[in-house]
Coordinates of C-alpha atoms and ligand atoms in Angstrom, one line a residue:
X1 CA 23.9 -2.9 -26.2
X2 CA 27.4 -1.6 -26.2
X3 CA 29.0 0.3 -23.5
X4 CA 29.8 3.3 -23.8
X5 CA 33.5 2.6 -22.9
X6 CA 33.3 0.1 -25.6
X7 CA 32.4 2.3 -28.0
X8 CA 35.0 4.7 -27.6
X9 CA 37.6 5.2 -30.6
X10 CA 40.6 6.6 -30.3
X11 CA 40.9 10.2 -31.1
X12 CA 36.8 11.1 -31.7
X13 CA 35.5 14.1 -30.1
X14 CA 32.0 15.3 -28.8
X15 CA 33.8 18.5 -27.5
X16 CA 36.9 20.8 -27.7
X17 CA 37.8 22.4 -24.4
X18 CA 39.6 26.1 -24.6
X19 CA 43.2 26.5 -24.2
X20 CA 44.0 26.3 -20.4
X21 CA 44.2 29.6 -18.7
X22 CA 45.1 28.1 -15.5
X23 CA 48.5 28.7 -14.8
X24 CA 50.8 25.8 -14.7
X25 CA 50.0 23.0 -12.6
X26 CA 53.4 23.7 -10.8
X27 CA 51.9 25.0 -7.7
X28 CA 49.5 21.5 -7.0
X29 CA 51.4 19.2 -4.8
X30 CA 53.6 16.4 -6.8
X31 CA 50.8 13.3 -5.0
X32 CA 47.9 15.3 -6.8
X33 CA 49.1 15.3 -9.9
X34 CA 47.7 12.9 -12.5
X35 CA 50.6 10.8 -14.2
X36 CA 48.2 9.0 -17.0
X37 CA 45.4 10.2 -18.7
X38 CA 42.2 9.9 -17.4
X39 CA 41.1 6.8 -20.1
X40 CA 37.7 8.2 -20.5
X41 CA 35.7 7.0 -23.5
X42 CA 36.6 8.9 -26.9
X43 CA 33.4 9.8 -28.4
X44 CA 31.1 12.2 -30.7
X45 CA 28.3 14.0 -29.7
X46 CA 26.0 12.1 -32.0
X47 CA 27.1 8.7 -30.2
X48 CA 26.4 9.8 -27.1
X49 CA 23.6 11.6 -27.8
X50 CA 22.4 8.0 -29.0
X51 CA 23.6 6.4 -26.5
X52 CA 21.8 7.6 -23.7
X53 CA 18.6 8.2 -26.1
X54 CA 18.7 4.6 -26.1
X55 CA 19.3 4.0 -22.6
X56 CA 16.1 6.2 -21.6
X57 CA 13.5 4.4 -23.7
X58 CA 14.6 1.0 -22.0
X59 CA 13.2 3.0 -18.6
X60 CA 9.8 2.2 -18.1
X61 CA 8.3 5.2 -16.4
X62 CA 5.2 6.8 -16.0
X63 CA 5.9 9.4 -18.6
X64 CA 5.7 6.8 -20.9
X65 CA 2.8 3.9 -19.7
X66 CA 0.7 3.3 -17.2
X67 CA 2.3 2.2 -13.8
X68 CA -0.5 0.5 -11.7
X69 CA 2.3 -0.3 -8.6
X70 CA 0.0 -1.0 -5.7
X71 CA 0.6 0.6 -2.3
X72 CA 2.7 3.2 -4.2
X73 CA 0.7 6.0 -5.7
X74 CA 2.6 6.0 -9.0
X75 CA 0.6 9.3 -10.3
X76 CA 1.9 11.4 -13.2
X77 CA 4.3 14.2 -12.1
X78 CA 3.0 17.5 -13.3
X79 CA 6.1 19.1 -15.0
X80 CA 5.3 22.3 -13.6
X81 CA 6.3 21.2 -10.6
X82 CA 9.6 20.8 -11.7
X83 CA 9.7 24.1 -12.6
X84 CA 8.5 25.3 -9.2
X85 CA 11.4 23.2 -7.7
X86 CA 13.9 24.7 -10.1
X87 CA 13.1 28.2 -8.8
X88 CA 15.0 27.1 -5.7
X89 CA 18.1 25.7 -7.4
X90 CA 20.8 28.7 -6.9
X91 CA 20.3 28.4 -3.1
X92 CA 23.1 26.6 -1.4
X93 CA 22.0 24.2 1.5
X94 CA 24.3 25.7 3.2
X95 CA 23.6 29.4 3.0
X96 CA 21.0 29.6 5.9
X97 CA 23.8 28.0 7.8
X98 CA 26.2 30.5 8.2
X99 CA 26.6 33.5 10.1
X100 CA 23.2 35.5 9.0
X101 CA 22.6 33.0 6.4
X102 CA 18.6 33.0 7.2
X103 CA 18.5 36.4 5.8
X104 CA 19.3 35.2 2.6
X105 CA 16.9 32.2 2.5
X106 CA 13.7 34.0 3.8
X107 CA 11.5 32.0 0.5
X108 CA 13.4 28.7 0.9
X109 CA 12.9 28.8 4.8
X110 CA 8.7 30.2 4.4
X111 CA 8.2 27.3 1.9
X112 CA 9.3 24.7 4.1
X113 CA 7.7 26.2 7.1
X114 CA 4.6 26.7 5.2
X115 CA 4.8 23.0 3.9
X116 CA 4.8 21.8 7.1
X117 CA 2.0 24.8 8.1
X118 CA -0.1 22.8 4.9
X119 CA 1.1 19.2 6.2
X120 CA -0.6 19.9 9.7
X121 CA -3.7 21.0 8.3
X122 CA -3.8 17.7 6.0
X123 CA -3.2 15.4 8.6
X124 CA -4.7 17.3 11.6
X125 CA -1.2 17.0 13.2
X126 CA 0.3 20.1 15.2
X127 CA 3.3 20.1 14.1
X128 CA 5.7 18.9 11.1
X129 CA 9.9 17.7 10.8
X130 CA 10.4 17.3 7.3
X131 CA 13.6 15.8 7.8
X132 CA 13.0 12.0 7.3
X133 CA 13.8 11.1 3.5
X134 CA 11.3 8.4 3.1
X135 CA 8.5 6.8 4.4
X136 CA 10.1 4.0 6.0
X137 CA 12.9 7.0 7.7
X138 CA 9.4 8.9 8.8
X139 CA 8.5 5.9 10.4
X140 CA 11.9 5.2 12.1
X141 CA 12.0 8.8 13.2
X142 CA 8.0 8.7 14.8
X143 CA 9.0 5.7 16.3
X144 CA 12.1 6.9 18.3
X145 CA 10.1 9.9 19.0
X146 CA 7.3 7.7 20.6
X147 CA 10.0 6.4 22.4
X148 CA 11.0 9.0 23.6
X149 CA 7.6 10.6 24.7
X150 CA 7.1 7.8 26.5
X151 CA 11.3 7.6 28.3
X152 CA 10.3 11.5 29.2
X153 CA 7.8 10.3 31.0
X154 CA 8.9 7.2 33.0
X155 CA 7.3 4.4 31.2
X156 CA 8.9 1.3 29.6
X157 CA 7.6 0.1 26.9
X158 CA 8.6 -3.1 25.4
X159 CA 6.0 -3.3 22.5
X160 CA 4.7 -2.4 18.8
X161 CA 1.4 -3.8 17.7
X162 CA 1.0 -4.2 13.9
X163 CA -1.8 -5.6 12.0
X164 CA -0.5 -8.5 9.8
X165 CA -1.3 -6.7 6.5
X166 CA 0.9 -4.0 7.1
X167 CA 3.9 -3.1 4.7
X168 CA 7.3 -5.1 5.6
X169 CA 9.0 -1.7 7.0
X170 CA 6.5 -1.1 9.8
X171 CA 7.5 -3.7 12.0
X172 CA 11.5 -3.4 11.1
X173 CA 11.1 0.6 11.3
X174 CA 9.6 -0.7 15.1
X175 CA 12.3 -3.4 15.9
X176 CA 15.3 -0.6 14.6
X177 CA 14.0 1.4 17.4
X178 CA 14.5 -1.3 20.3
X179 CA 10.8 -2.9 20.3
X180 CA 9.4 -6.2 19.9
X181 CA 6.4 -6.8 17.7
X182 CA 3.2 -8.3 18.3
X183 CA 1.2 -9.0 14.8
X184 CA -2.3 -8.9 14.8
X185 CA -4.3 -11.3 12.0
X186 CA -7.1 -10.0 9.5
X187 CA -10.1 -11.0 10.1
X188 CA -12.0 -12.2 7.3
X189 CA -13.6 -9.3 6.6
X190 CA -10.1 -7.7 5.8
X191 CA -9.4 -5.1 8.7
X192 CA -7.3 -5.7 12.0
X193 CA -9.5 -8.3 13.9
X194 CA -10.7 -6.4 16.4
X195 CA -11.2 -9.2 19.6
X196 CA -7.8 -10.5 18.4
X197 CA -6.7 -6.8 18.9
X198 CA -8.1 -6.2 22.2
X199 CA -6.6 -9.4 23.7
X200 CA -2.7 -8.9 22.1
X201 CA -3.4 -5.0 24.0
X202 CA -1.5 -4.0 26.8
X203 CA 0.3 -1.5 29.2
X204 CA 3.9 -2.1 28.0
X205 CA 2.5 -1.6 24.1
X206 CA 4.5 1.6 23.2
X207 CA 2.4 2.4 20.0
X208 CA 0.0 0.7 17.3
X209 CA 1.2 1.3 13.5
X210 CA -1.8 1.2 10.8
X211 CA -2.0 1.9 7.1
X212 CA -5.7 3.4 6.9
X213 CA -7.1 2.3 4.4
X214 CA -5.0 -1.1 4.5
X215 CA -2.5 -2.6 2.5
X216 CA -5.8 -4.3 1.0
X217 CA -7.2 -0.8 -0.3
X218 CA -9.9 -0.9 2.6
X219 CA -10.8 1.8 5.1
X220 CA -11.4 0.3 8.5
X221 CA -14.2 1.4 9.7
X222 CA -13.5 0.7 13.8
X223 CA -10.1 3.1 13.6
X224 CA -11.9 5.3 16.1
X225 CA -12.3 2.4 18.3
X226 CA -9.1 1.2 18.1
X227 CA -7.5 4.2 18.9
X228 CA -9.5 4.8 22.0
X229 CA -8.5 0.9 23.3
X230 CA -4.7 1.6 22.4
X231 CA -5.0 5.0 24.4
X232 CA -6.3 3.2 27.2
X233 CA -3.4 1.3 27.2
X234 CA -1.6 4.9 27.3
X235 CA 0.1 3.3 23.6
X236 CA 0.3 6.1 21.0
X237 CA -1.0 6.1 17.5
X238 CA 1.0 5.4 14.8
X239 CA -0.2 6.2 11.0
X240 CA 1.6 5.1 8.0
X241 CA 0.9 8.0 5.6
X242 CA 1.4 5.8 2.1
X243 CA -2.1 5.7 1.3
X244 CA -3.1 8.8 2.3
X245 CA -4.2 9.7 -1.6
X246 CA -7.7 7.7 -0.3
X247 CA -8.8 10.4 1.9
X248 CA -7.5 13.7 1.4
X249 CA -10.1 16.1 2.1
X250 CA -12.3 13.6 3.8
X251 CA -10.6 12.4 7.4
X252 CA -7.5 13.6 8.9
X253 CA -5.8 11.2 10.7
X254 CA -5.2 13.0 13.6
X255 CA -9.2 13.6 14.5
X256 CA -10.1 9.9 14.4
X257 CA -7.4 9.3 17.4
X258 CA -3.8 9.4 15.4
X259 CA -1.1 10.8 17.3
X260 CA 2.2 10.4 14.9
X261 CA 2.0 10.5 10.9
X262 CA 4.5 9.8 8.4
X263 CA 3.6 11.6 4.9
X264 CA 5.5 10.3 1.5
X265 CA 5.6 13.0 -0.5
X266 CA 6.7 11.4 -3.5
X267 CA 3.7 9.0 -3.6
X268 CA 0.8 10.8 -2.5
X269 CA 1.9 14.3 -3.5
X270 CA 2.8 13.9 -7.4
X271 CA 6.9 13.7 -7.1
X272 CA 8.3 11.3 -8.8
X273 CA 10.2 8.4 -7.6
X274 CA 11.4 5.0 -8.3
X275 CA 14.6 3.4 -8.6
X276 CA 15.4 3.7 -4.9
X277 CA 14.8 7.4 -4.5
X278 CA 14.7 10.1 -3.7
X279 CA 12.0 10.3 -1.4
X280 CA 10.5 12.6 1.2
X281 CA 9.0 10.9 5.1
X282 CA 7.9 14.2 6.8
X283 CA 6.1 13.2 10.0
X284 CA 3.5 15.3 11.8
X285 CA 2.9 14.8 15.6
X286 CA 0.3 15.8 18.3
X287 CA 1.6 18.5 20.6
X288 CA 2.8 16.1 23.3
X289 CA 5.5 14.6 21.4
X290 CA 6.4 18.2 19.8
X291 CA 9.5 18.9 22.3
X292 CA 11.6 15.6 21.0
X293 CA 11.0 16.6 17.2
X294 CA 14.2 16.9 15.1
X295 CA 15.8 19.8 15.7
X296 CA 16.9 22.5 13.9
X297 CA 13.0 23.3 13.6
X298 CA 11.9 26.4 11.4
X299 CA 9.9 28.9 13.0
X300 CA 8.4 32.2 12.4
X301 CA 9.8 35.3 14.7
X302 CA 7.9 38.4 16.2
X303 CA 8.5 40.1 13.4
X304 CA 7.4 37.8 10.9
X305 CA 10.5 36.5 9.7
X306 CA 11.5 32.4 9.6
X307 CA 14.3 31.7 11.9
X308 CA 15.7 28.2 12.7
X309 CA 14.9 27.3 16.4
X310 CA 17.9 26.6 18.1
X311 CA 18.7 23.2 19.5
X312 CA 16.6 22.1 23.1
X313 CA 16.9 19.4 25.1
X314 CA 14.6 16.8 24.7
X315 CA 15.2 16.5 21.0
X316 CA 15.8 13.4 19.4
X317 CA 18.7 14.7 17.6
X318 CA 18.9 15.4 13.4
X319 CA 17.8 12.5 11.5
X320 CA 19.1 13.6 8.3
X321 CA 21.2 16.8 6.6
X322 CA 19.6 20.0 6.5
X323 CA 15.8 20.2 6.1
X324 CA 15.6 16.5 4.4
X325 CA 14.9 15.9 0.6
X326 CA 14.6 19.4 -0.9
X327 CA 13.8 19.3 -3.8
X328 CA 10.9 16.7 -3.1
X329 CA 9.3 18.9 -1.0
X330 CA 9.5 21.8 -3.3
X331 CA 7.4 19.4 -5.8
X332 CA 4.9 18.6 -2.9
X333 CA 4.7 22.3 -2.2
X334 CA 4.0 23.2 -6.0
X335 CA 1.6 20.4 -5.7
X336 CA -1.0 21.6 -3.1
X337 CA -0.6 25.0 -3.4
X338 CA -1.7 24.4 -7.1
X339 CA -4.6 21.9 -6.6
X340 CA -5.6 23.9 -3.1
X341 CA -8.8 22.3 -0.9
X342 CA -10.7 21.1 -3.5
X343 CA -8.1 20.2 -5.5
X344 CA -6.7 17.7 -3.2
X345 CA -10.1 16.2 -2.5
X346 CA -10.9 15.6 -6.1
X347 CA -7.4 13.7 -6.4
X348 CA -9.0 11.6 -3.2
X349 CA -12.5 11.2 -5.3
X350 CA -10.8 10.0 -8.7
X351 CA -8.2 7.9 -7.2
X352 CA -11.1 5.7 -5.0
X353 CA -13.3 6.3 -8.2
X354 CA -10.7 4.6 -10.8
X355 CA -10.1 1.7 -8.2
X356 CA -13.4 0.9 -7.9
X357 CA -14.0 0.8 -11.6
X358 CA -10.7 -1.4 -12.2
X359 CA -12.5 -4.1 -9.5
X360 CA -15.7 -4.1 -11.1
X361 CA -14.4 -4.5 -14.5
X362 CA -12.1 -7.3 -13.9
X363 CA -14.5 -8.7 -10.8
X364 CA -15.4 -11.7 -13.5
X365 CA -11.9 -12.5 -14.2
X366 CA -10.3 -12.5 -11.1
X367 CA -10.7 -13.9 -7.4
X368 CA -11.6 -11.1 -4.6
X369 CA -10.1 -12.4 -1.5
X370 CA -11.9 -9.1 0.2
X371 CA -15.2 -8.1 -1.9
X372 CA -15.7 -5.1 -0.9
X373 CA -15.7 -1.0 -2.1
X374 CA -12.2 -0.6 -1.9
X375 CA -10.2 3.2 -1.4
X376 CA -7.6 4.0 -3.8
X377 CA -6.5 0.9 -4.8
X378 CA -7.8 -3.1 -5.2
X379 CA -6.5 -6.7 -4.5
X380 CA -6.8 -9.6 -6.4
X381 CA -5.5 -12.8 -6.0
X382 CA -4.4 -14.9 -9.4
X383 CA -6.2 -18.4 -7.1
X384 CA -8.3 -19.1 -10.5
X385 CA -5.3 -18.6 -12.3
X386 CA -3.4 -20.4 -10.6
X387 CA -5.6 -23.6 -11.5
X388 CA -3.9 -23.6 -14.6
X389 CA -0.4 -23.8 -14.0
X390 CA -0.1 -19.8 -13.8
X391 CA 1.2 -17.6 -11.2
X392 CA 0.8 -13.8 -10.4
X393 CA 4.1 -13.3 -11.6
X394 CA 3.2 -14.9 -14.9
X395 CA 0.8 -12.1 -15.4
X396 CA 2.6 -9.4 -14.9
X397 CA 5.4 -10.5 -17.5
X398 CA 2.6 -11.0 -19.8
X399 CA 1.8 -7.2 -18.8
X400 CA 5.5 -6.1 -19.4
X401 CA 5.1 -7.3 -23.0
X402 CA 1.8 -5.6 -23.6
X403 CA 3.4 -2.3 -22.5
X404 CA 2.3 -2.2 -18.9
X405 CA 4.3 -1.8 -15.9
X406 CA 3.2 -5.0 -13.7
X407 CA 0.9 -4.1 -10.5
X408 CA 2.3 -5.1 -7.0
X409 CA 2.0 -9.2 -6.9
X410 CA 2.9 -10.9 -3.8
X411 CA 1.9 -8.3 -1.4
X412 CA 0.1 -7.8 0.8
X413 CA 0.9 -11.6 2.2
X414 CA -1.7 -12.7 3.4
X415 CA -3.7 -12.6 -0.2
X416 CA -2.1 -15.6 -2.2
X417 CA -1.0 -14.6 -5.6
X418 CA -1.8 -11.3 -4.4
X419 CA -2.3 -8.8 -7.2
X420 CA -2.8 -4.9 -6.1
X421 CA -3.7 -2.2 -8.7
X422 CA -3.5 1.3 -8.0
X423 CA -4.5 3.3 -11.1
X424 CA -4.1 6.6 -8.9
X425 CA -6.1 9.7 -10.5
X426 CA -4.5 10.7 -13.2
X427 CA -5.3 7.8 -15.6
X428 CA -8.2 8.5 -18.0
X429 CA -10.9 5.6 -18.5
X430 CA -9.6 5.0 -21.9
X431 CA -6.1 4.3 -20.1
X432 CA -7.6 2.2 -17.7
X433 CA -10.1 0.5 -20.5
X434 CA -7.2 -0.5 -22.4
X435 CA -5.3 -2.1 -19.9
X436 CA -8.1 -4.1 -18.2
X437 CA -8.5 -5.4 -22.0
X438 CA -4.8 -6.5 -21.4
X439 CA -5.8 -8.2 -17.9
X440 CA -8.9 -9.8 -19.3
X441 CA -6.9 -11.2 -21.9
X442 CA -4.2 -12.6 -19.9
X443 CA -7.2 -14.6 -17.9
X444 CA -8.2 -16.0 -21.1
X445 CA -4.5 -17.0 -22.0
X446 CA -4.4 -18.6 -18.6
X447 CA -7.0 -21.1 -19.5
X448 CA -6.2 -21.6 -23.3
X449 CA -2.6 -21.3 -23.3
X450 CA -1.1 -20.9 -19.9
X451 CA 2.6 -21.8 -21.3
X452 CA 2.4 -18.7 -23.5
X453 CA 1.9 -17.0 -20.0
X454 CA 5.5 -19.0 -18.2
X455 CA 7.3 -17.3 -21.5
X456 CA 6.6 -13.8 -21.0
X457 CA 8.1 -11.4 -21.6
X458 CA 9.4 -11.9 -25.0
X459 CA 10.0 -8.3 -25.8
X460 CA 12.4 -7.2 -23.3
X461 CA 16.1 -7.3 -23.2
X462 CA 16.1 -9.7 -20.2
X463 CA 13.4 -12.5 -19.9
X464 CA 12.9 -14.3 -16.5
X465 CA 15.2 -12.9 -13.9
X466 CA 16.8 -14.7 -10.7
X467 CA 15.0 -11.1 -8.6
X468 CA 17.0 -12.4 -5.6
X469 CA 19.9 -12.6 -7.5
X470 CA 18.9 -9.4 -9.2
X471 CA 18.5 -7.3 -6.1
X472 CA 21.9 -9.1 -3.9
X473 CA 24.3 -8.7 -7.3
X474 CA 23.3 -5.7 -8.7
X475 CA 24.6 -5.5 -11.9
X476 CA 23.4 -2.4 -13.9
X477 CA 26.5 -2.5 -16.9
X478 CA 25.6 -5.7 -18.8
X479 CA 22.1 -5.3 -20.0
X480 CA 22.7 -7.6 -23.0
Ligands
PLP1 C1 5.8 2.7 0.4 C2 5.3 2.3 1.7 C3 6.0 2.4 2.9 C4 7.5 2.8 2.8 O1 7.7 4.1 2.3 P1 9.0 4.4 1.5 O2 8.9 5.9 1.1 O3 9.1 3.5 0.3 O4 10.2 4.2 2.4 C5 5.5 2.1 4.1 N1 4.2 1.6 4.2 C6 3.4 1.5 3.1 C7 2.0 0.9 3.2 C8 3.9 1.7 1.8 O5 3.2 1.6 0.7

C-alpha cells in the first residue's frame, strides 16, 4: 500500500482554509517563525477518505470477528458506552484543579467516586484509587502499597510468593517494587500445590499474588486456605483482577481472605483495548492499607458534595495524572450501571458457560493438560499436533486466514503449545459453532497436510513474522 506521503501530488486539495484573519505574524518572535512550508502530503478528500478506509479494514478487531485472546476478556464493546463516555468530553482534567474547580465538576467527580463506591462492592474491598492505568500499573501500585503497610509497621519483608502459572507481570510488578520472588509449581491437578506452598511460606513473605481462577481458566478451590496460611505468616493477599469476568456475582475476593485487588477495566468491564492501550488498573484495598492509597482521593463532604481529600502523610504519592484513564472508566461506569446485579452475574454465567462448551466441543481434537470444568476460559495444548510437525503457532496462522483472531498460544508456560480460548459472553453459539468448525479443521489439516499448516497465513499482507524482531523494531509505515 502506498503512503500517504507518497501519494501526495502537488497542488491537490481535500480542503480550502478561509482567508487569515489573524493579524500579521509580525508580532511572533523571528526563531518561531516557519521559513519553509510545512511539506505535508497534497491530497483530495476522496484519497484520504480511501486511504484510511483501507487502513481500518487491515485492523482486526472485535467489531469485525471473533477475538478468542485468552487471559484477556476481549468482549464486544457496547457502543452505548461510548456515548456515556462522550457526555464527559467538555470537561477539562484540569478544571477541578483550580481554585473552586470541584464546583464545576460535581458529575465527573460523583462518577468516579461512585465507580470506586461500585468497585468495593464487586470486590468486597473498602476502598478504591482509580489511578493506576493498567493492570500490571494496579499491580505495581498494590504492591508499593503493601510495602508500605508493612514499612508503617516495622516489618521487613524481603519476599513475593507467586504461583508458577501466573501472568509474566506479577512477579516483575513485585521485583519493580524491591522484592524477591519465590515461585511456587502447579500441581498436577492445575492449582498452586498446596504442600509446596506451605513449605516456600514464611515471616519475611510480604504478600502472595494469585489470578483466581488461574492462568489455566480454573478456580482453586483451597484460596480460603491459602489465605489463612499467608496471614499467618502476617503476608498480605494479593489478587490479580484479570479474570475477574469468572465470578462476578458469585465470590468477592475480599471475603475469601483478599486484602489488595487490581481491577482492569478494559478487560473485564467491556472497554475496548488493544494495541498497547489505553487501559484502566484501579486497585481496591482492605481498610488497613487505606491510609497509603494514592492521594488526591475523592470523597463525599457533610453536605453531600464530592471534594478531593487533601494530601496526608502516609500516602504513597500519585501514581499517575489526575484520576487515571478517564475515559476508560466512564465506559466501565456505563457498563455496570447498565447491566446492574444481575446483569453482571449473567456476564459471569455466559462467559464460564461458552468456555465450557468450547472445551467439550474440541475435547476430541485437542490435548487437555488440565481436564477439568474450567471458569471463563480453557487450555489446550497443540502435544497431538505437534506429532505431526505442527506447532501452536501453526494454528493460529491457519486461524488468521480463516478470519479468526488467534487465541493466546504459548501461555500460560507451563502447558506446552499452550492454546487458551476465551470466548467471553458476548459470542452467540453460532459464532462459537463456526469457529470450533475452523479448529476442528485445522486438527485434521495437521494430520493430512501439516505443511499447508507451516504456510499460513496466505491472506494477509505479511506472512510469517520475526515477532521479536517485530516487537524490538517496530516498524508500523511499511506494511507492504
Ligand atoms: C492482562 C493481564 C495482566 C496485566 O494487565 P494489563 O492491563 O495488560 O497491564 C495481569 N495478569 C493477568 C492474568 C492478565 O491476563
Amino acid at each position: 500500500m502506498q503512503l500517504i506521503y507518497e501519494q501526495s501530488v502537488s497542488g491537490r486539495r481535500g480542503v480550502k482554509l478561509p482567508a487569515s484573519d489573524v493579524p500579521s505574524a509580525a508580532c511572533l518572535p523571528k526563531n518561531l517563525l516557519r521559513s519553509e512550508a510545512a511539506g505535508l502530503p497534497e491530497l483530495s478528500e476522496l484519497d484520504l477518505v480511501r486511504h484510511f478506509t483501507r487502513l481500518s479494514r487491515r485492523n482486526f478487531s472485535v467489531d469485525t470477528n471473533f477475538y478468542p485472546l485468552g487471559s484477556c476478556s476481549m468482549k464486544y464493546n457496547a457502543k452505548v458506552l461510548e456515548n456515556s463516555a462522550a457526555l464527559f468530553a467538555p470537561f477539562h482534567p484540569m478544571t477541578a484543579l483550580l481554585p473552586g474547580g470541584e464546583e464545576y465538576c460535581q458529575g465527573t467527580l460523583g462518577m468516579l467516586y461512585d465507580l470506586g463506591q461500585l468497585l468495593t462492592d464487586i470486590t468486597g474491598m473498602d476502598e478504591v484509587t482509580t489511578q493506576p492505568l493498567a493492570g500490571a500499573h494496579g499491580e505495581m501500585t498494590g504492591i508499593l502499597l503493601i510495602s508500605a503497610y508493612h514499612r508503617a509497621r516495622g516489618k521487613k519483608k524481603k519476599y513475593v510468593v507467586v504461583p508458577d502459572s501466573s501472568h509474566g507481570t506479577n512477579p516483575a510488578s513485585a521485583a519493580i517494587a524491591g522484592y524477591e520472588i519465590i515461585t511456587v509449581p502447579t500441581a498436577p491437578y492445575g492449582d498452586m500445590d498446596l504442600d509446596l506452598f506451605r513449605q516456600a511460606m514464611n515471616d519475611e513473605v510480604a504478600a502472595v499474588m494469585m489470578t483466581c481462577p488461574n492462568t489455566l481458566g480454573l478456580f482453586n478451590p483451597h484460596i480460603k486456605e491459602i489465605s489463612d496460611i499467608a496471614h499467618s505468616h502476617d503476608a498480605l493477599m494479593y489478587y490479580d483482577g484479570a479474570n475477574l469476568n469468572a465470578i462476578m456475582g458469585k465470590v468477592k475476593p475480599g471475603d475469601v481472605g483478599f486484602d489488595v485487588i487490581h481491577v482492569n477495566l478494559h478487560k473485564t468491564f467491556g472497554t475496548p483495548h488493544g494495541g498497547g492501550g489505553p487501559g484502566s488498573g484501579p486497585v481496591g484495598v482492605k481498610k488497613a492499607l487505606a491510609p497509603f492509597l494514592p492521594q488526591p482521593r475523592i470523597v463525599m463532604d457533610d453536605e453531600g458534595k464530592f471534594v478531593m481529600e487533601s494530601v496526608k502523610s502516609g500516602t504513597i504519592g500519585r501514581t499517575a495524572n489526575f484520576f487515571g484513564n478517564f475515559g476508560v472508566m466512564a465506559k466501565a461506569y456505563a457498563y455496570i450501571i447498565m447491566l446492574g446485579r444481575e446483569g453482571l452475574i449473567n456476564v459471569s454465567e455466559q462467559a464460564v458457560l461458552n468456555a465450557n462448551y468450547i472445551k467439550e466441543r474440541l475435547r476430541d481434537y485437542y490435548e487437555l493438560p488440565y481436564d477439568k470444568t474450567c471458569m471463563h476460559e480453557c487450555v489446550f495444548s497443540a502435544s497431538r499436533q505437534l506429532e505431526h510437525g505442527v506447532h501452536a503457532i501453526d494454528i493460529s496462522k491457519f486461524l488468521i486466514d480463516r478470519g479468526y483472531h488467534p487465541p493466546t498460544v504459548y501461555f500460560p508456560m507451563i502447558v506446552k503449545e499452550a492454546i487458551m480460548i476465551e470466548p467471553t459472553e458476548t459470542e452467540s453459539k453460532a459464532t462459537m459453532d463456526a469457529f470450533i468448525e475452523v479448529m476442528i479443521e485445522a486438527a485434521k489439516t495437521a494430520e493430512s497436510n501439516p505443511q499447508a499448516l507451516h504456510e499460513a497465513p496466505l491472506t494477509m499482507p505479511v506472512g510469517r513474522l520475526d515477532e521479536t524482531k517485530a516487537a524490538r523494531e517496530q516498524n508500523v509505515c511499511c506494511a507492504g
